[in-house]
């Protein structure tokens, strides 16, 4: 079944539904409900007239034929929604388009005039600074691709299966190429005093979101970013400036960043005491559990989709880890009894989404598909049961258990706990 010689025809033949050319265009048209005159070798309607003018809108949009690829869920009746989710199951590759990047707002989206915005850096520093956006953009820049995931992502999976699609269950995850300044470059300029061990980061939204960042993370690969996938940050992602902590729970990547204060101790803000802590079985809570551990999900096929044909299907999904690169992804087509190693799409980038693919021959019988990510640190994504055994079920954040998709005899794909 593996297409070792790059022979596409053999794989396509297995799709069954693809008619041989010899059958003729009109036969193919009848099969798919299209107008015969639009199919090769005839000249379709859209080749007979000049295409539409293309100057408006000046900012391009997807084809009107691409429908339902949106981050706003139809089932979001809240008066003040606090999050939207990326339609992971409708995307290809590894990068999230800016208009589909997930959102998590604690007090809506502030509309900030970049000329009125400043970043203040103070506390245990030798030379406090007040930086304009122009100042920040004069620093040497770097670009880096990495994922961002809310630690509340997938939390419904702790309980009975609730969400239907990968978007509903795992959509508080996105991946972009970010451009900005290494935070270490700027901290070098202000000169951290020897007692400086933590950094308070504050956002300019009505929530004044604040988190404490350990100095080791701040000096490692943290960035102050102003650009996302080549354009300036979207308002929803923190325009004009956000903190970015690759691999760390999304909450620390403070948007609309206005202040960094260096201190000797953590600041114990609301978001690291009342929220974003992990309640243990014994009633005590862990603070500063910042790492986003390895995780993966099959997106094709995935919840809400239906397999219409037996035979060849390419299983495809994504894997990511806050600890670095994905080393391998195993896929099970029999509910976890046996596993096969998937092919990883190059380049595999650290703390970034990695696409995996594996050919599969569906014999039409009900089964369960699962994927299991292993990262370069050797960490293995746990089963749901192992996660619960280890952490108890008082906990809320950091769900990264293996996702099970049930394939029904009718081809329907549903979210189950296996
Ligand atoms: N200022 C500010 N920063 C913030 C938030 C916020 O509400 N206000 N939400 C945080 C949370 S919980 C997450 S998961 C990420 C979400 O980033 P995104 O909306 O760009 O996807 O931003 C973080 N930074
Ligand atoms: Mo979050």
GROMACS .gro file of C-alpha atoms and ligand atoms in nm:
model
  443
    1UNK     CA    1   0.000   0.000   0.000
    2UNK     CA    2   0.290   0.237   0.074
    3UNK     CA    3   0.368   0.445  -0.228
    4UNK     CA    4   0.743   0.387  -0.221
    5UNK     CA    5   0.817   0.476  -0.581
    6UNK     CA    6   0.611   0.795  -0.570
    7UNK     CA    7   0.355   0.622  -0.791
    8UNK     CA    8   0.041   0.833  -0.744
    9UNK     CA    9  -0.176   0.631  -0.981
   10UNK     CA   10  -0.154   0.326  -0.764
   11UNK     CA   11  -0.273   0.521  -0.460
   12UNK     CA   12  -0.550   0.694  -0.654
   13UNK     CA   13  -0.673   0.367  -0.799
   14UNK     CA   14  -0.735   0.261  -0.442
   15UNK     CA   15  -0.969   0.555  -0.389
   16UNK     CA   16  -1.216   0.365  -0.601
   17UNK     CA   17  -1.428   0.675  -0.661
   18UNK     CA   18  -1.192   0.823  -0.921
   19UNK     CA   19  -1.326   0.730  -1.268
   20UNK     CA   20  -1.078   0.625  -1.533
   21UNK     CA   21  -1.030   0.887  -1.806
   22UNK     CA   22  -1.150   0.636  -2.064
   23UNK     CA   23  -1.495   0.657  -1.905
   24UNK     CA   24  -1.526   1.006  -2.057
   25UNK     CA   25  -1.605   1.350  -1.917
   26UNK     CA   26  -1.981   1.322  -1.946
   27UNK     CA   27  -1.984   1.005  -1.740
   28UNK     CA   28  -1.769   1.173  -1.475
   29UNK     CA   29  -2.007   1.471  -1.478
   30UNK     CA   30  -2.307   1.251  -1.417
   31UNK     CA   31  -2.127   1.089  -1.127
   32UNK     CA   32  -2.040   1.418  -0.951
   33UNK     CA   33  -2.332   1.642  -1.051
   34UNK     CA   34  -2.121   1.894  -1.244
   35UNK     CA   35  -2.205   2.034  -1.589
   36UNK     CA   36  -2.039   1.827  -1.860
   37UNK     CA   37  -1.945   2.140  -2.061
   38UNK     CA   38  -1.723   2.261  -1.776
   39UNK     CA   39  -1.504   1.949  -1.774
   40UNK     CA   40  -1.196   1.877  -1.983
   41UNK     CA   41  -1.158   1.856  -2.277
   42UNK     CA   42  -1.443   2.115  -2.314
   43UNK     CA   43  -1.392   2.483  -2.229
   44UNK     CA   44  -1.549   2.577  -1.893
   45UNK     CA   45  -1.760   2.889  -1.843
   46UNK     CA   46  -1.484   3.067  -1.652
   47UNK     CA   47  -1.243   3.044  -1.946
   48UNK     CA   48  -1.489   3.220  -2.178
   49UNK     CA   49  -1.494   3.558  -2.005
   50UNK     CA   50  -1.247   3.802  -1.852
   51UNK     CA   51  -1.196   3.731  -1.480
   52UNK     CA   52  -1.338   3.974  -1.221
   53UNK     CA   53  -1.143   4.287  -1.131
   54UNK     CA   54  -0.903   4.211  -0.854
   55UNK     CA   55  -0.834   4.549  -0.692
   56UNK     CA   56  -1.113   4.521  -0.443
   57UNK     CA   57  -1.090   4.427  -0.168
   58UNK     CA   58  -0.721   4.526  -0.154
   59UNK     CA   59  -0.671   4.273   0.127
   60UNK     CA   60  -0.737   3.930  -0.022
   61UNK     CA   61  -1.001   3.684   0.086
   62UNK     CA   62  -1.042   3.305   0.044
   63UNK     CA   63  -1.245   3.177  -0.250
   64UNK     CA   64  -1.620   3.214  -0.193
   65UNK     CA   65  -1.632   2.838  -0.258
   66UNK     CA   66  -1.439   2.778   0.064
   67UNK     CA   67  -1.712   2.769   0.324
   68UNK     CA   68  -1.731   2.693   0.697
   69UNK     CA   69  -1.359   2.740   0.751
   70UNK     CA   70  -1.404   2.981   1.038
   71UNK     CA   71  -1.292   3.004   1.397
   72UNK     CA   72  -1.622   3.123   1.535
   73UNK     CA   73  -1.820   2.821   1.639
   74UNK     CA   74  -2.183   2.810   1.536
   75UNK     CA   75  -2.256   2.680   1.886
   76UNK     CA   76  -2.128   2.985   2.076
   77UNK     CA   77  -2.437   3.159   2.212
   78UNK     CA   78  -2.255   3.344   2.496
   79UNK     CA   79  -2.323   3.719   2.515
   80UNK     CA   80  -1.953   3.783   2.575
   81UNK     CA   81  -1.760   3.490   2.431
   82UNK     CA   82  -1.416   3.455   2.587
   83UNK     CA   83  -1.253   3.229   2.327
   84UNK     CA   84  -1.272   3.117   1.965
   85UNK     CA   85  -1.114   2.803   1.827
   86UNK     CA   86  -0.904   2.726   1.521
   87UNK     CA   87  -1.073   2.495   1.267
   88UNK     CA   88  -0.781   2.249   1.286
   89UNK     CA   89  -0.972   1.982   1.091
   90UNK     CA   90  -1.022   2.220   0.796
   91UNK     CA   91  -0.656   2.327   0.765
   92UNK     CA   92  -0.360   2.171   0.585
   93UNK     CA   93   0.010   2.180   0.666
   94UNK     CA   94   0.129   2.342   0.987
   95UNK     CA   95   0.070   2.721   0.978
   96UNK     CA   96  -0.248   2.885   1.104
   97UNK     CA   97  -0.369   3.172   0.882
   98UNK     CA   98  -0.396   3.493   1.085
   99UNK     CA   99  -0.773   3.521   1.048
  100UNK     CA  100  -0.813   3.170   1.191
  101UNK     CA  101  -0.571   3.196   1.485
  102UNK     CA  102  -0.749   3.097   1.808
  103UNK     CA  103  -0.839   3.373   2.052
  104UNK     CA  104  -0.861   3.384   2.429
  105UNK     CA  105  -0.955   3.720   2.575
  106UNK     CA  106  -1.016   3.796   2.941
  107UNK     CA  107  -1.161   4.143   2.873
  108UNK     CA  108  -1.217   4.171   2.499
  109UNK     CA  109  -0.980   4.317   2.239
  110UNK     CA  110  -0.840   4.666   2.308
  111UNK     CA  111  -0.789   4.888   2.002
  112UNK     CA  112  -0.443   5.036   2.060
  113UNK     CA  113  -0.286   5.327   1.872
  114UNK     CA  114   0.077   5.215   1.838
  115UNK     CA  115   0.197   5.578   1.866
  116UNK     CA  116   0.039   5.596   2.213
  117UNK     CA  117   0.176   5.261   2.325
  118UNK     CA  118   0.487   5.221   2.540
  119UNK     CA  119   0.671   4.929   2.697
  120UNK     CA  120   0.800   5.015   3.043
  121UNK     CA  121   1.079   4.801   3.189
  122UNK     CA  122   1.161   4.862   3.554
  123UNK     CA  123   1.212   4.698   3.894
  124UNK     CA  124   1.544   4.530   3.971
  125UNK     CA  125   1.726   4.676   3.669
  126UNK     CA  126   2.025   4.906   3.631
  127UNK     CA  127   1.868   5.125   3.357
  128UNK     CA  128   1.485   5.139   3.348
  129UNK     CA  129   1.346   5.199   2.998
  130UNK     CA  130   1.032   5.337   2.838
  131UNK     CA  131   1.028   5.209   2.479
  132UNK     CA  132   0.815   5.324   2.185
  133UNK     CA  133   0.719   5.082   1.909
  134UNK     CA  134   0.974   5.257   1.686
  135UNK     CA  135   1.243   5.193   1.948
  136UNK     CA  136   1.147   4.825   1.964
  137UNK     CA  137   1.149   4.785   1.588
  138UNK     CA  138   1.503   4.927   1.568
  139UNK     CA  139   1.641   4.632   1.768
  140UNK     CA  140   1.789   4.338   1.572
  141UNK     CA  141   1.494   4.116   1.479
  142UNK     CA  142   1.447   3.739   1.463
  143UNK     CA  143   1.175   3.520   1.313
  144UNK     CA  144   1.067   3.193   1.461
  145UNK     CA  145   0.785   2.949   1.399
  146UNK     CA  146   0.616   2.809   1.708
  147UNK     CA  147   0.279   2.698   1.838
  148UNK     CA  148   0.067   2.868   2.100
  149UNK     CA  149  -0.174   2.659   2.305
  150UNK     CA  150  -0.403   2.753   2.591
  151UNK     CA  151  -0.347   2.521   2.887
  152UNK     CA  152  -0.727   2.500   2.907
  153UNK     CA  153  -0.728   2.338   2.562
  154UNK     CA  154  -0.905   1.998   2.541
  155UNK     CA  155  -1.022   2.025   2.903
  156UNK     CA  156  -1.364   1.877   2.822
  157UNK     CA  157  -1.179   1.548   2.766
  158UNK     CA  158  -1.121   1.509   3.142
  159UNK     CA  159  -1.496   1.432   3.163
  160UNK     CA  160  -1.737   1.237   2.942
  161UNK     CA  161  -1.680   1.307   2.569
  162UNK     CA  162  -1.846   1.641   2.492
  163UNK     CA  163  -1.696   1.809   2.186
  164UNK     CA  164  -1.760   1.667   1.842
  165UNK     CA  165  -1.488   1.804   1.612
  166UNK     CA  166  -1.114   1.853   1.655
  167UNK     CA  167  -1.189   2.227   1.647
  168UNK     CA  168  -1.433   2.206   1.936
  169UNK     CA  169  -1.209   1.979   2.143
  170UNK     CA  170  -0.854   2.091   2.061
  171UNK     CA  171  -0.895   2.425   1.880
  172UNK     CA  172  -0.726   2.646   2.141
  173UNK     CA  173  -0.406   2.574   1.949
  174UNK     CA  174  -0.246   2.757   1.657
  175UNK     CA  175   0.097   2.794   1.497
  176UNK     CA  176   0.256   3.095   1.327
  177UNK     CA  177   0.586   3.245   1.217
  178UNK     CA  178   0.653   3.526   1.464
  179UNK     CA  179   0.892   3.818   1.421
  180UNK     CA  180   1.023   4.046   1.692
  181UNK     CA  181   1.312   4.099   1.931
  182UNK     CA  182   1.464   3.841   2.162
  183UNK     CA  183   1.365   3.943   2.515
  184UNK     CA  184   1.723   3.862   2.623
  185UNK     CA  185   1.851   4.140   2.392
  186UNK     CA  186   1.638   4.399   2.569
  187UNK     CA  187   1.705   4.263   2.917
  188UNK     CA  188   2.073   4.296   2.832
  189UNK     CA  189   2.015   4.667   2.767
  190UNK     CA  190   1.838   4.732   3.097
  191UNK     CA  191   2.081   4.522   3.301
  192UNK     CA  192   1.908   4.286   3.545
  193UNK     CA  193   2.036   4.315   3.902
  194UNK     CA  194   2.171   3.993   4.059
  195UNK     CA  195   1.860   3.951   4.281
  196UNK     CA  196   1.630   3.965   3.974
  197UNK     CA  197   1.476   3.616   3.937
  198UNK     CA  198   1.121   3.681   3.806
  199UNK     CA  199   0.960   3.912   3.554
  200UNK     CA  200   0.608   4.051   3.585
  201UNK     CA  201   0.447   4.093   3.241
  202UNK     CA  202   0.140   4.319   3.215
  203UNK     CA  203  -0.103   4.361   2.925
  204UNK     CA  204  -0.284   4.681   2.825
  205UNK     CA  205  -0.633   4.528   2.814
  206UNK     CA  206  -0.910   4.601   3.064
  207UNK     CA  207  -0.812   4.276   3.242
  208UNK     CA  208  -0.457   4.411   3.285
  209UNK     CA  209  -0.352   4.048   3.245
  210UNK     CA  210  -0.039   3.984   3.451
  211UNK     CA  211   0.181   3.679   3.489
  212UNK     CA  212   0.514   3.608   3.654
  213UNK     CA  213   0.780   3.467   3.421
  214UNK     CA  214   1.086   3.284   3.559
  215UNK     CA  215   1.403   3.465   3.452
  216UNK     CA  216   1.544   3.144   3.297
  217UNK     CA  217   1.255   3.137   3.047
  218UNK     CA  218   1.281   3.510   2.982
  219UNK     CA  219   1.652   3.478   2.898
  220UNK     CA  220   1.612   3.156   2.698
  221UNK     CA  221   1.390   3.185   2.388
  222UNK     CA  222   1.124   3.438   2.494
  223UNK     CA  223   1.048   3.708   2.237
  224UNK     CA  224   0.873   4.043   2.216
  225UNK     CA  225   0.683   4.003   1.890
  226UNK     CA  226   0.514   4.257   1.665
  227UNK     CA  227   0.459   4.040   1.359
  228UNK     CA  228   0.269   3.719   1.286
  229UNK     CA  229   0.299   3.533   0.954
  230UNK     CA  230   0.467   3.829   0.789
  231UNK     CA  231   0.216   4.101   0.872
  232UNK     CA  232   0.179   4.308   1.187
  233UNK     CA  233   0.008   4.126   1.475
  234UNK     CA  234  -0.370   4.115   1.454
  235UNK     CA  235  -0.551   4.313   1.727
  236UNK     CA  236  -0.677   3.977   1.856
  237UNK     CA  237  -0.319   3.851   1.897
  238UNK     CA  238  -0.192   4.156   2.086
  239UNK     CA  239  -0.126   4.440   1.839
  240UNK     CA  240   0.108   4.619   1.858
  241UNK     CA  241   0.324   4.404   2.091
  242UNK     CA  242   0.302   4.073   2.273
  243UNK     CA  243   0.525   3.856   2.483
  244UNK     CA  244   0.584   3.512   2.329
  245UNK     CA  245   0.705   3.218   2.537
  246UNK     CA  246   0.753   2.922   2.300
  247UNK     CA  247   0.632   2.589   2.441
  248UNK     CA  248   0.484   2.747   2.755
  249UNK     CA  249   0.113   2.765   2.845
  250UNK     CA  250  -0.050   3.036   2.633
  251UNK     CA  251  -0.152   3.246   2.931
  252UNK     CA  252   0.206   3.370   2.983
  253UNK     CA  253   0.229   3.507   2.630
  254UNK     CA  254   0.083   3.840   2.745
  255UNK     CA  255  -0.084   4.035   2.465
  256UNK     CA  256  -0.083   4.415   2.429
  257UNK     CA  257   0.233   4.410   2.644
  258UNK     CA  258   0.294   4.740   2.828
  259UNK     CA  259   0.510   4.661   3.130
  260UNK     CA  260   0.784   4.427   3.246
  261UNK     CA  261   0.894   4.450   3.607
  262UNK     CA  262   1.192   4.254   3.737
  263UNK     CA  263   1.153   4.115   4.089
  264UNK     CA  264   1.320   3.872   4.327
  265UNK     CA  265   1.009   3.654   4.378
  266UNK     CA  266   0.702   3.552   4.178
  267UNK     CA  267   0.428   3.816   4.201
  268UNK     CA  268   0.141   3.569   4.270
  269UNK     CA  269  -0.114   3.736   4.046
  270UNK     CA  270  -0.474   3.616   4.009
  271UNK     CA  271  -0.382   3.411   3.701
  272UNK     CA  272  -0.125   3.204   3.893
  273UNK     CA  273  -0.312   3.161   4.222
  274UNK     CA  274  -0.688   3.142   4.165
  275UNK     CA  275  -0.649   3.033   3.800
  276UNK     CA  276  -0.392   2.835   3.598
  277UNK     CA  277  -0.295   2.610   3.889
  278UNK     CA  278  -0.340   2.232   3.898
  279UNK     CA  279  -0.551   2.098   4.183
  280UNK     CA  280  -0.413   1.763   4.303
  281UNK     CA  281  -0.599   1.460   4.436
  282UNK     CA  282  -0.509   1.562   4.797
  283UNK     CA  283  -0.659   1.910   4.757
  284UNK     CA  284  -0.329   2.097   4.729
  285UNK     CA  285  -0.252   2.279   4.406
  286UNK     CA  286   0.059   2.301   4.191
  287UNK     CA  287   0.160   2.651   4.079
  288UNK     CA  288   0.365   2.744   3.771
  289UNK     CA  289   0.312   2.421   3.578
  290UNK     CA  290   0.414   2.603   3.265
  291UNK     CA  291   0.532   2.333   3.022
  292UNK     CA  292   0.300   2.224   2.741
  293UNK     CA  293   0.377   1.851   2.712
  294UNK     CA  294   0.373   1.652   2.389
  295UNK     CA  295   0.036   1.600   2.228
  296UNK     CA  296  -0.111   1.496   1.894
  297UNK     CA  297  -0.444   1.459   1.720
  298UNK     CA  298  -0.553   1.293   1.397
  299UNK     CA  299  -0.739   1.549   1.186
  300UNK     CA  300  -0.825   1.339   0.884
  301UNK     CA  301  -1.038   1.149   0.949
  302UNK     CA  302  -1.166   1.321   1.265
  303UNK     CA  303  -1.484   1.389   1.462
  304UNK     CA  304  -1.779   1.510   1.258
  305UNK     CA  305  -1.642   1.370   0.931
  306UNK     CA  306  -1.771   1.062   0.747
  307UNK     CA  307  -1.570   0.807   0.550
  308UNK     CA  308  -1.771   0.747   0.235
  309UNK     CA  309  -1.560   0.470   0.082
  310UNK     CA  310  -1.379   0.161   0.197
  311UNK     CA  311  -1.022   0.129   0.081
  312UNK     CA  312  -0.737   0.378   0.073
  313UNK     CA  313  -0.738   0.679   0.306
  314UNK     CA  314  -0.444   0.889   0.413
  315UNK     CA  315  -0.448   0.942   0.787
  316UNK     CA  316  -0.314   1.289   0.862
  317UNK     CA  317  -0.275   1.488   1.181
  318UNK     CA  318  -0.057   1.718   1.388
  319UNK     CA  319   0.179   1.675   1.682
  320UNK     CA  320   0.356   1.932   1.899
  321UNK     CA  321   0.560   1.959   2.218
  322UNK     CA  322   0.670   2.246   2.441
  323UNK     CA  323   0.992   2.053   2.514
  324UNK     CA  324   1.130   2.076   2.162
  325UNK     CA  325   1.101   1.874   1.843
  326UNK     CA  326   0.863   1.588   1.778
  327UNK     CA  327   1.073   1.272   1.745
  328UNK     CA  328   0.802   1.034   1.622
  329UNK     CA  329   0.428   0.978   1.602
  330UNK     CA  330   0.272   0.633   1.623
  331UNK     CA  331  -0.075   0.563   1.491
  332UNK     CA  332  -0.308   0.283   1.597
  333UNK     CA  333  -0.592   0.167   1.376
  334UNK     CA  334  -0.720  -0.085   1.631
  335UNK     CA  335  -0.785   0.109   1.949
  336UNK     CA  336  -0.428   0.095   2.081
  337UNK     CA  337  -0.349  -0.278   2.040
  338UNK     CA  338  -0.091  -0.225   1.766
  339UNK     CA  339   0.096   0.084   1.647
  340UNK     CA  340   0.264   0.196   1.323
  341UNK     CA  341   0.506   0.483   1.285
  342UNK     CA  342   0.376   0.775   1.078
  343UNK     CA  343   0.581   0.980   0.831
  344UNK     CA  344   0.673   1.327   0.961
  345UNK     CA  345   0.661   1.623   0.724
  346UNK     CA  346   0.994   1.805   0.710
  347UNK     CA  347   1.111   2.041   0.839
  348UNK     CA  348   1.038   1.930   1.195
  349UNK     CA  349   1.077   2.249   1.400
  350UNK     CA  350   1.123   2.281   1.775
  351UNK     CA  351   0.809   2.381   1.974
  352UNK     CA  352   0.617   2.391   1.650
  353UNK     CA  353   0.334   2.197   1.491
  354UNK     CA  354   0.455   1.891   1.298
  355UNK     CA  355   0.231   1.727   1.038
  356UNK     CA  356   0.225   1.346   1.025
  357UNK     CA  357   0.077   1.118   0.761
  358UNK     CA  358   0.021   0.747   0.717
  359UNK     CA  359  -0.156   0.546   0.446
  360UNK     CA  360  -0.448   0.332   0.564
  361UNK     CA  361  -0.670   0.073   0.404
  362UNK     CA  362  -1.014   0.081   0.571
  363UNK     CA  363  -1.190  -0.253   0.541
  364UNK     CA  364  -1.525  -0.100   0.633
  365UNK     CA  365  -1.547  -0.245   0.983
  366UNK     CA  366  -1.584  -0.030   1.298
  367UNK     CA  367  -1.257   0.060   1.463
  368UNK     CA  368  -1.078   0.324   1.672
  369UNK     CA  369  -0.799   0.550   1.545
  370UNK     CA  370  -0.541   0.699   1.783
  371UNK     CA  371  -0.212   0.888   1.759
  372UNK     CA  372   0.070   0.904   2.013
  373UNK     CA  373   0.344   1.167   2.000
  374UNK     CA  374   0.698   1.121   2.133
  375UNK     CA  375   0.922   1.428   2.163
  376UNK     CA  376   1.299   1.467   2.155
  377UNK     CA  377   1.318   1.461   2.535
  378UNK     CA  378   1.176   1.106   2.520
  379UNK     CA  379   0.841   1.213   2.670
  380UNK     CA  380   0.558   0.990   2.544
  381UNK     CA  381   0.202   1.124   2.513
  382UNK     CA  382  -0.004   0.929   2.771
  383UNK     CA  383  -0.336   0.753   2.727
  384UNK     CA  384  -0.631   0.931   2.885
  385UNK     CA  385  -0.646   0.667   3.158
  386UNK     CA  386  -0.279   0.704   3.246
  387UNK     CA  387  -0.317   1.080   3.266
  388UNK     CA  388  -0.609   1.046   3.507
  389UNK     CA  389  -0.425   0.781   3.712
  390UNK     CA  390  -0.129   1.018   3.746
  391UNK     CA  391  -0.306   1.347   3.805
  392UNK     CA  392  -0.647   1.257   3.946
  393UNK     CA  393  -0.960   1.415   3.810
  394UNK     CA  394  -0.976   1.733   4.019
  395UNK     CA  395  -0.754   1.887   3.761
  396UNK     CA  396  -0.861   2.115   3.480
  397UNK     CA  397  -0.564   2.243   3.278
  398UNK     CA  398  -0.297   2.062   3.074
  399UNK     CA  399  -0.500   1.777   2.924
  400UNK     CA  400  -0.277   1.599   2.669
  401UNK     CA  401  -0.418   1.245   2.662
  402UNK     CA  402  -0.433   1.036   2.345
  403UNK     CA  403  -0.742   1.120   2.134
  404UNK     CA  404  -0.962   0.830   2.023
  405UNK     CA  405  -1.178   0.863   1.712
  406UNK     CA  406  -1.433   0.587   1.659
  407UNK     CA  407  -1.502   0.491   1.299
  408UNK     CA  408  -1.855   0.352   1.278
  409UNK     CA  409  -1.969   0.085   1.032
  410UNK     CA  410  -2.141   0.371   0.844
  411UNK     CA  411  -1.811   0.562   0.829
  412UNK     CA  412  -1.912   0.824   1.086
  413UNK     CA  413  -1.625   0.952   1.301
  414UNK     CA  414  -1.701   1.032   1.665
  415UNK     CA  415  -1.518   1.140   1.979
  416UNK     CA  416  -1.493   0.851   2.228
  417UNK     CA  417  -1.285   0.757   2.532
  418UNK     CA  418  -1.111   0.427   2.464
  419LIG     N1  419  -0.331   4.092   2.789
  419LIG     C1  420  -0.377   3.966   2.774
  419LIG     N2  421  -0.290   3.868   2.738
  419LIG     C2  422  -0.333   3.742   2.722
  419LIG     C3  423  -0.468   3.706   2.746
  419LIG     C4  424  -0.560   3.810   2.782
  419LIG     O1  425  -0.680   3.788   2.802
  419LIG     N3  426  -0.510   3.938   2.796
  419LIG     N4  427  -0.506   3.573   2.735
  419LIG     C5  428  -0.398   3.475   2.753
  419LIG     C6  429  -0.437   3.338   2.725
  419LIG     S1  430  -0.522   3.256   2.849
  419LIG     C7  431  -0.396   3.274   2.613
  419LIG     S2  432  -0.425   3.110   2.591
  419LIG     C8  433  -0.329   3.346   2.503
  419LIG     C9  434  -0.414   3.341   2.378
  419LIG     O2  435  -0.351   3.408   2.273
  419LIG     P1  436  -0.431   3.435   2.137
  419LIG     O3  437  -0.562   3.502   2.173
  419LIG     O4  438  -0.342   3.520   2.053
  419LIG     O5  439  -0.455   3.302   2.074
  419LIG     O6  440  -0.306   3.484   2.534
  419LIG    C10  441  -0.276   3.510   2.669
  419LIG     N5  442  -0.241   3.649   2.684
  420LIG    MO1  443  -0.527   3.036   2.801
   0.00000   0.00000   0.00000
